CSV table of C-alpha atoms in Angstrom, one decimal:
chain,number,residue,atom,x,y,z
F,1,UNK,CA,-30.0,29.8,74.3
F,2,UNK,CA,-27.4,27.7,74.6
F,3,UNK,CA,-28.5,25.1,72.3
F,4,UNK,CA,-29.9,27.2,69.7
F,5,UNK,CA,-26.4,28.9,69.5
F,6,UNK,CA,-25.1,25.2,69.0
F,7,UNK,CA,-27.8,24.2,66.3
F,8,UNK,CA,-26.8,27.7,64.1
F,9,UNK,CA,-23.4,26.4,64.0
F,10,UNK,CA,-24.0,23.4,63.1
F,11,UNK,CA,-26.5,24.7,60.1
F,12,UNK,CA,-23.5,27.1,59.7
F,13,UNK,CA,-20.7,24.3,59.2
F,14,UNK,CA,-23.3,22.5,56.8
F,15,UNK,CA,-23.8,25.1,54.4
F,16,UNK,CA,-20.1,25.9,54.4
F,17,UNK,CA,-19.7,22.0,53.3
F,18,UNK,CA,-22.4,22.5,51.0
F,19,UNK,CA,-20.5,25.4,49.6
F,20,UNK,CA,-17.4,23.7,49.2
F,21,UNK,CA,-19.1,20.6,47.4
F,22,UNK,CA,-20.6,22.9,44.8
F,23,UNK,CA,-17.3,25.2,43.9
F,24,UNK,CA,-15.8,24.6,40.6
F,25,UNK,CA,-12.9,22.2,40.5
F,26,UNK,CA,-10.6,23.9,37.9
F,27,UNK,CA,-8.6,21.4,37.5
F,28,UNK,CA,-5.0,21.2,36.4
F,29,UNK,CA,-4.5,23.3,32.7
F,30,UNK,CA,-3.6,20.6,30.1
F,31,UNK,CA,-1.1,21.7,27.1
F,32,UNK,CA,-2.4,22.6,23.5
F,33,UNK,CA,-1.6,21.2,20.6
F,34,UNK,CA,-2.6,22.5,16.7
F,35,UNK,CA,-2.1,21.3,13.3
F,36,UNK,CA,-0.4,24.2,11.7
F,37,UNK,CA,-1.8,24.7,7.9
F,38,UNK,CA,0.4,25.4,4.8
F,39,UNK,CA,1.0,24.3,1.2
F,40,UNK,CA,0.8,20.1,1.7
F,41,UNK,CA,-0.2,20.2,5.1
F,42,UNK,CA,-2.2,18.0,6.6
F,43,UNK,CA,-4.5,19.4,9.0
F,44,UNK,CA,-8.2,17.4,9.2
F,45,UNK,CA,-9.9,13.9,8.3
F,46,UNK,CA,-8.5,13.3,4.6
F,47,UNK,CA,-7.9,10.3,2.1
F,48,UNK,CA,-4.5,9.6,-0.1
F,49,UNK,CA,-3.7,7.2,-2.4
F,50,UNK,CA,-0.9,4.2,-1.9
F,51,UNK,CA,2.7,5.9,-1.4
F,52,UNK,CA,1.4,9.7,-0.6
F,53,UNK,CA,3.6,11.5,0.8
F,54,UNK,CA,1.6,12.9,4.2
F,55,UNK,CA,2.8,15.8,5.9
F,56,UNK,CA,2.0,16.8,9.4
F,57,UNK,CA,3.0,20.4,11.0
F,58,UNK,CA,2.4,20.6,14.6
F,59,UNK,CA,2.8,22.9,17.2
F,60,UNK,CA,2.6,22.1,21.0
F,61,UNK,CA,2.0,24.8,23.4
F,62,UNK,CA,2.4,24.5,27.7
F,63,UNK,CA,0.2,25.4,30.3
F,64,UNK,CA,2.7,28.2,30.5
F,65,UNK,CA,3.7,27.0,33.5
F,66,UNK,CA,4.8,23.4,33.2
F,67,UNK,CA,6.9,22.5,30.4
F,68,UNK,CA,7.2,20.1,28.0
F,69,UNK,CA,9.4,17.3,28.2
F,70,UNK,CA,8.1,14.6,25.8
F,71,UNK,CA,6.1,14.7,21.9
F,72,UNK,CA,5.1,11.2,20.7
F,73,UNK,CA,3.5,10.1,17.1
F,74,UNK,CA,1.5,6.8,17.1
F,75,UNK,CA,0.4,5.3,13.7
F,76,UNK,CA,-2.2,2.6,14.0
F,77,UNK,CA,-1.1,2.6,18.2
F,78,UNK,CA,2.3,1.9,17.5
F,79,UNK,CA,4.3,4.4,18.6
F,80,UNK,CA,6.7,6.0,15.9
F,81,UNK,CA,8.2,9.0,17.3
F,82,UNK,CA,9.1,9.8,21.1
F,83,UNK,CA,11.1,12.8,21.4
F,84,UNK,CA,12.6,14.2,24.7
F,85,UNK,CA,12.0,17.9,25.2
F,86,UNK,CA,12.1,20.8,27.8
F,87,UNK,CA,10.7,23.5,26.3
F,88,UNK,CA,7.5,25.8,26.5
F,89,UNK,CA,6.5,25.6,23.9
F,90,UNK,CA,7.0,22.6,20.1
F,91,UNK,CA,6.9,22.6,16.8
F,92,UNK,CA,7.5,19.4,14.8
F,93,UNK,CA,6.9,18.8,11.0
F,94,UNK,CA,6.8,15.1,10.4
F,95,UNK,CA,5.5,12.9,6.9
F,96,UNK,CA,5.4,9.4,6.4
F,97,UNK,CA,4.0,7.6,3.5
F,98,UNK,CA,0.3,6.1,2.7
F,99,UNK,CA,0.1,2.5,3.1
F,100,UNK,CA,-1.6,-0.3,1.6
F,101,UNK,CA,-3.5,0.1,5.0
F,102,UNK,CA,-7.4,1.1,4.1
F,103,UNK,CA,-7.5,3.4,7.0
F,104,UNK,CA,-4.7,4.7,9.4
F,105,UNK,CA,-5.0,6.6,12.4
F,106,UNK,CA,-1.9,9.1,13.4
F,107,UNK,CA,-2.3,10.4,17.0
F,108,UNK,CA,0.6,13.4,18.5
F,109,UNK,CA,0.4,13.4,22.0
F,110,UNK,CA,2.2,16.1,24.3
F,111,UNK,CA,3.2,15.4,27.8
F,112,UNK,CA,4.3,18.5,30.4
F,113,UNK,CA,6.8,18.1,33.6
F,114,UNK,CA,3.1,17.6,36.1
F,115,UNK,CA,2.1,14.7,33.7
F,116,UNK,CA,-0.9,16.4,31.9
F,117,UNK,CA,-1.3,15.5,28.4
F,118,UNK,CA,-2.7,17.1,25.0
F,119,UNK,CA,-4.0,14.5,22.4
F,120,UNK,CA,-5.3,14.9,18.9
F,121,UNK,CA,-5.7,12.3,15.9
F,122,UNK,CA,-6.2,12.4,12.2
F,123,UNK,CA,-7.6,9.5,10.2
F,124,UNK,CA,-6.0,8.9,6.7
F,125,UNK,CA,-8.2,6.8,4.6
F,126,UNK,CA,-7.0,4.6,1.5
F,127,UNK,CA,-8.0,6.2,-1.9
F,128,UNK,CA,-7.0,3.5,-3.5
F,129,UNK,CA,-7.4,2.6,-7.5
F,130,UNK,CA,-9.7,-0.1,-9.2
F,131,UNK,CA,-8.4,-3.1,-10.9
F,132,UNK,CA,-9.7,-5.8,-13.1
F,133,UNK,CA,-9.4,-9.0,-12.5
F,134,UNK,CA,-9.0,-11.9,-15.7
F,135,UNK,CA,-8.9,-15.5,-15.5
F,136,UNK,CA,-7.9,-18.5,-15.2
F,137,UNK,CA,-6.3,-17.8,-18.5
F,138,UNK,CA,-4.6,-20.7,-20.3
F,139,UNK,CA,-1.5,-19.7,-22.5
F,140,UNK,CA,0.4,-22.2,-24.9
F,141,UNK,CA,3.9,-22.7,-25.2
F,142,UNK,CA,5.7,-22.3,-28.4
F,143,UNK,CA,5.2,-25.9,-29.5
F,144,UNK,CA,1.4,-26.2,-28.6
F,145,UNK,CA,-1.1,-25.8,-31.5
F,146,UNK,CA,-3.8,-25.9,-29.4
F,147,UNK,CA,-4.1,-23.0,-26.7
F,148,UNK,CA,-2.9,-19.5,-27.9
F,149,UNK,CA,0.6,-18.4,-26.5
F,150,UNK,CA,0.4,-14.4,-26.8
F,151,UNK,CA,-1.4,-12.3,-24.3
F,152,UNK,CA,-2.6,-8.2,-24.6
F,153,UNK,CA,-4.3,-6.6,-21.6
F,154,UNK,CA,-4.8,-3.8,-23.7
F,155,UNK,CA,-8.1,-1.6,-23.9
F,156,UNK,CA,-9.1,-3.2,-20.4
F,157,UNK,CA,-9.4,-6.4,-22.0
F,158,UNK,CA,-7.6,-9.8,-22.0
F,159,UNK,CA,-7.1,-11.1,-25.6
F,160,UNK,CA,-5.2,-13.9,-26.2
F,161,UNK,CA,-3.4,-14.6,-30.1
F,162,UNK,CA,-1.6,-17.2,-31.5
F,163,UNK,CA,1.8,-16.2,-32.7
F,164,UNK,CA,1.0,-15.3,-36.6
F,165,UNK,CA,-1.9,-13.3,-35.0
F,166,UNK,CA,0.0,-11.4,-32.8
F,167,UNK,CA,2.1,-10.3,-35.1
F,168,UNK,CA,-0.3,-8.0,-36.4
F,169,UNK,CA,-1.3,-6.6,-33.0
F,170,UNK,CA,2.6,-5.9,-32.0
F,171,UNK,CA,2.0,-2.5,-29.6
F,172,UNK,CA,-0.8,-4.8,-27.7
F,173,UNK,CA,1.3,-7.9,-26.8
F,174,UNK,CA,2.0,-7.7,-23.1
F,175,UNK,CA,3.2,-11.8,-23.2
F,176,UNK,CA,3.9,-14.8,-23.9
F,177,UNK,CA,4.9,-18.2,-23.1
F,178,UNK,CA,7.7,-20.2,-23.6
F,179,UNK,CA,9.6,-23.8,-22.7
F,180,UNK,CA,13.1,-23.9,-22.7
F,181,UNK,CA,15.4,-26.5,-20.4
F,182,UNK,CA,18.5,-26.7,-22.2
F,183,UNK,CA,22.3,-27.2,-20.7
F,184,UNK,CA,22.8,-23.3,-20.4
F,185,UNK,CA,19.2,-22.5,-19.9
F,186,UNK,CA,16.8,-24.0,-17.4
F,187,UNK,CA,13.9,-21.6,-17.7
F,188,UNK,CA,10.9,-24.1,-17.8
F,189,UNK,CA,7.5,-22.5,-18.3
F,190,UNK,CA,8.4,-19.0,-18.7
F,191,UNK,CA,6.6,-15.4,-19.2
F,192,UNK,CA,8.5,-13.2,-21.1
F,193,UNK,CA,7.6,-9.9,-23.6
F,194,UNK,CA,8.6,-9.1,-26.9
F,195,UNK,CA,11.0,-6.8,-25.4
F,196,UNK,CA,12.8,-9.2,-23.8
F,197,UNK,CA,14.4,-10.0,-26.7
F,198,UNK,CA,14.1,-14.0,-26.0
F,199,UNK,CA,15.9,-16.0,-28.9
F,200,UNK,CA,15.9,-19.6,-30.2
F,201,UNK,CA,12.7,-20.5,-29.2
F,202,UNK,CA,10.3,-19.0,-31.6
F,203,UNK,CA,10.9,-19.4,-35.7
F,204,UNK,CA,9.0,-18.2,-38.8
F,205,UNK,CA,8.3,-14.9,-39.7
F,206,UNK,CA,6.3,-13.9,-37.3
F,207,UNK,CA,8.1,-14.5,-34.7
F,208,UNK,CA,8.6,-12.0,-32.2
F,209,UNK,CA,12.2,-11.0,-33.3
F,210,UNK,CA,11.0,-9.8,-36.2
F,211,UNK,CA,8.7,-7.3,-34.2
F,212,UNK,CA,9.1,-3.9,-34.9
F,213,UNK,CA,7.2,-2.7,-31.8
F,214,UNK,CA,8.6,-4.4,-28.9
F,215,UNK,CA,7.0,-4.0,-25.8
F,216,UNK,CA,8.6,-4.3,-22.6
F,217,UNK,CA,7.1,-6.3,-19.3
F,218,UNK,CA,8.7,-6.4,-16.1
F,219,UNK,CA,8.2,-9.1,-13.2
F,220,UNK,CA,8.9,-9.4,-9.7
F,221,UNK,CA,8.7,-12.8,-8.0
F,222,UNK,CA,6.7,-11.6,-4.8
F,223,UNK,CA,6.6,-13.2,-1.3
F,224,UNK,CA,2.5,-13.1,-1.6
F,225,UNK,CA,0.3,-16.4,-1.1
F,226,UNK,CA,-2.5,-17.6,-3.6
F,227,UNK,CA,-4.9,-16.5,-0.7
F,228,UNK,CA,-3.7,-13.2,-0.6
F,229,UNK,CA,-3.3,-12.8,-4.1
F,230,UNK,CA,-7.1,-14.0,-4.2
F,231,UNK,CA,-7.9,-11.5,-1.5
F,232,UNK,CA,-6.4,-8.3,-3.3
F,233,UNK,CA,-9.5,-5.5,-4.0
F,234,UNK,CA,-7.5,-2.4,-5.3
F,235,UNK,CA,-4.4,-1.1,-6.3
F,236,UNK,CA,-2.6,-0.8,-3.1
F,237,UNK,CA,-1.1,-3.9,-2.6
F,238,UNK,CA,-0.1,-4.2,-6.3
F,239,UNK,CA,1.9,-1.1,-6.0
F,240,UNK,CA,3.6,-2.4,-2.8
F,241,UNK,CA,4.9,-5.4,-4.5
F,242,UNK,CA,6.7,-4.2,-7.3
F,243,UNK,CA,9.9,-3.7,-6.6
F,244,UNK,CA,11.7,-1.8,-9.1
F,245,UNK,CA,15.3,-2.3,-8.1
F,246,UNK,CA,14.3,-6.4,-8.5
F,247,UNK,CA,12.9,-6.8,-11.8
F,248,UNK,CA,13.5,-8.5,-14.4
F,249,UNK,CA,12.0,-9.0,-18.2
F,250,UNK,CA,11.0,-12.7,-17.6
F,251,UNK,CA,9.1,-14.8,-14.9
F,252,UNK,CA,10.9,-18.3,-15.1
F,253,UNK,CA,10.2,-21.6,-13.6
F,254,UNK,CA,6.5,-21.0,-13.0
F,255,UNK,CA,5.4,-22.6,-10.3
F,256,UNK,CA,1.6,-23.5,-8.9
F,257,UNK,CA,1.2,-20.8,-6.6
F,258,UNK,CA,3.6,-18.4,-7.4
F,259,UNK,CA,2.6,-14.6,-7.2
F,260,UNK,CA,4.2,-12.4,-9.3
F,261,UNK,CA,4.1,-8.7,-9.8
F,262,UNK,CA,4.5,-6.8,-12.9
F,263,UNK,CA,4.3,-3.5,-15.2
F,264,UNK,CA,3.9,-3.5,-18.4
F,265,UNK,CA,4.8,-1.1,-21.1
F,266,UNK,CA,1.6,1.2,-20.8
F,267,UNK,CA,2.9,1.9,-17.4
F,268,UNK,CA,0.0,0.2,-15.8
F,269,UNK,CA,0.6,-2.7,-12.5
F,270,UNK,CA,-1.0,-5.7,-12.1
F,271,UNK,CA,-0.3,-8.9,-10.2
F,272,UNK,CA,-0.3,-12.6,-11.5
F,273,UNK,CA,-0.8,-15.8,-9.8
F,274,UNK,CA,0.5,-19.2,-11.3
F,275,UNK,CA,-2.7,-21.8,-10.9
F,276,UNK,CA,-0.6,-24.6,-12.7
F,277,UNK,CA,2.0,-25.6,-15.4
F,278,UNK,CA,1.9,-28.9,-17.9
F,279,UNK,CA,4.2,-30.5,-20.4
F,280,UNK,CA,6.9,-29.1,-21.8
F,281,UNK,CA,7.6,-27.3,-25.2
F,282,UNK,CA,4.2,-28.3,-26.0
F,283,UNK,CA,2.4,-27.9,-22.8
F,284,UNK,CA,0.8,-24.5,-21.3
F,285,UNK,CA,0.3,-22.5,-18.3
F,286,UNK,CA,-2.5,-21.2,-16.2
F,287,UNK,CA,-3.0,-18.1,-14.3
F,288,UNK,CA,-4.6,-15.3,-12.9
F,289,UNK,CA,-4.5,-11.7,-13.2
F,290,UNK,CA,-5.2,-8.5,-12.0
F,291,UNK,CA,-4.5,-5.4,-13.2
F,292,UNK,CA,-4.9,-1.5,-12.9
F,293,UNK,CA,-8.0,0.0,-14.8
């Protein structure tokens, strides 16, 4: 008797073990958080072109029992944002800009007072715009009777005119070349635009004084290698280069490898990349472009 009183508790001890194996583990109650929707908002998956503005609205909610005590914002992993709370409950509207970036990732992450975190992400993708690409293109300076010194990238095209032709296509001249190294001006190989009103280099009547539509093109010397130049597939990093509190209505001293961003009068972008430079007044320039659609 006395040993099968011993043998039930032990089968009673086991299945109070077994009991306690198989019971739910609840679990500590992580916070919420939710994109909030609105006009703007961004609350799912989405795509956006270079320099969107991207809004975020989002609310963070306790366990109601622990509070919060820190929000964070990480683009791409780097964190952005880490803001210091102690609160129940959050709400935080944030925006950044698109990048050149073909995707980014922006994660918010909520931390309570026991350490349990919330985490949610939304992936931005790069609706970028096509370009076309031209070159190597081969302009003359004023002096050179041999390669044509005026450029239009109009009608997705690249047409290049001599000077008397050009004057007759005046709205679609986006270019030209030039030499000048004189005591007050050192400009070499140089790009210019009718607009720029340039002087003293070009004579006759057709010169581009005499225009009486003069369209406007403005550079930017940018910090971008040949290989990058080379590597550029949309619009993005186009739009990133130009600066427009650093332009100017010339690119001077063209130099082999030289990037340059520019916009011309149609209000279209496009990048430029200096392959090489000869002579001088009669010599020429070679380059490549690429250019919004």
């Amino acid at each position: 008797m006395k040993n099968l009183s011993i043998l039930f508790s032990i089968m009673l001890l086991a299945g109070m073990m077994i009991y306690s194996g198989c019971k739910k583990d609840d679990g500590p109650t992580p916070p919420t958080l939710t994109f909030k929707s609105g006009t703007g908002y961004i609350t799912a998956n989405t795509s956006a072109k270079y320099g969107d503005t991207l809004w975020f609205d989002v609310a963070a909610k306790s366990n109601g029992t622990d509070k919060l005590v820190k929000f964070q914002v990480y683009a791409n992993e780097t964190l952005v944002i880490d803001s210091t709370i102690g609160t129940q409950e959050f709400e935080g509207v944030y925006y950044s800009l698109k990048s050149i970036l073909d995707k980014e990732v922006w994660k918010f992450v909520t931390t309570d007072i026991a350490g349990n975190k919330a985490t949610d992400s939304i992936v931005i993708t790069g609706s970028f715009g096509e370009i076309n690409s031209y070159g190597p293109i081969t302009l003359g300076a004023q002096n050179n009777t041999t390669d044509k010194g005026f450029i239009s990238f109009s009608n997705s095209t690249s047409t290049t005119y001599t000077m008397d032709e050009a004057f007759h296509h005046q709205a679609d001249i986006d270019m030209f070349l030039f030499y000048e190294n004189t005591a007050s001006h050192q400009n070499m190989h140089t790009l210019a635009a009718p607009g720029s009103n340039i002087t003293g280099i070009f004579t006759g009547d057709s010169s581009p004084v005499n225009y009486i539509t003069k369209n406007v093109t403005y550079f930017v010397k940018t910090t971008l290698t040949a290989a990058q130049f080379d590597a550029v597939a949309n619009d993005a990093v186009i739009l990133y280069s130009f600066d427009p509190n650093n332009k100017f209505k010339k690119a001077k001293v063209l130099t082999a490898g030289d990037v340059y961003a520019f916009m011309l009068q149609s209000g279209k972008y496009g990048l430029l990349k200096v392959i090489s430079t000869t002579g001088v007044e009669d010599g020429s320039a070679q380059f490549s472009v690429k250019i919004q659609k």
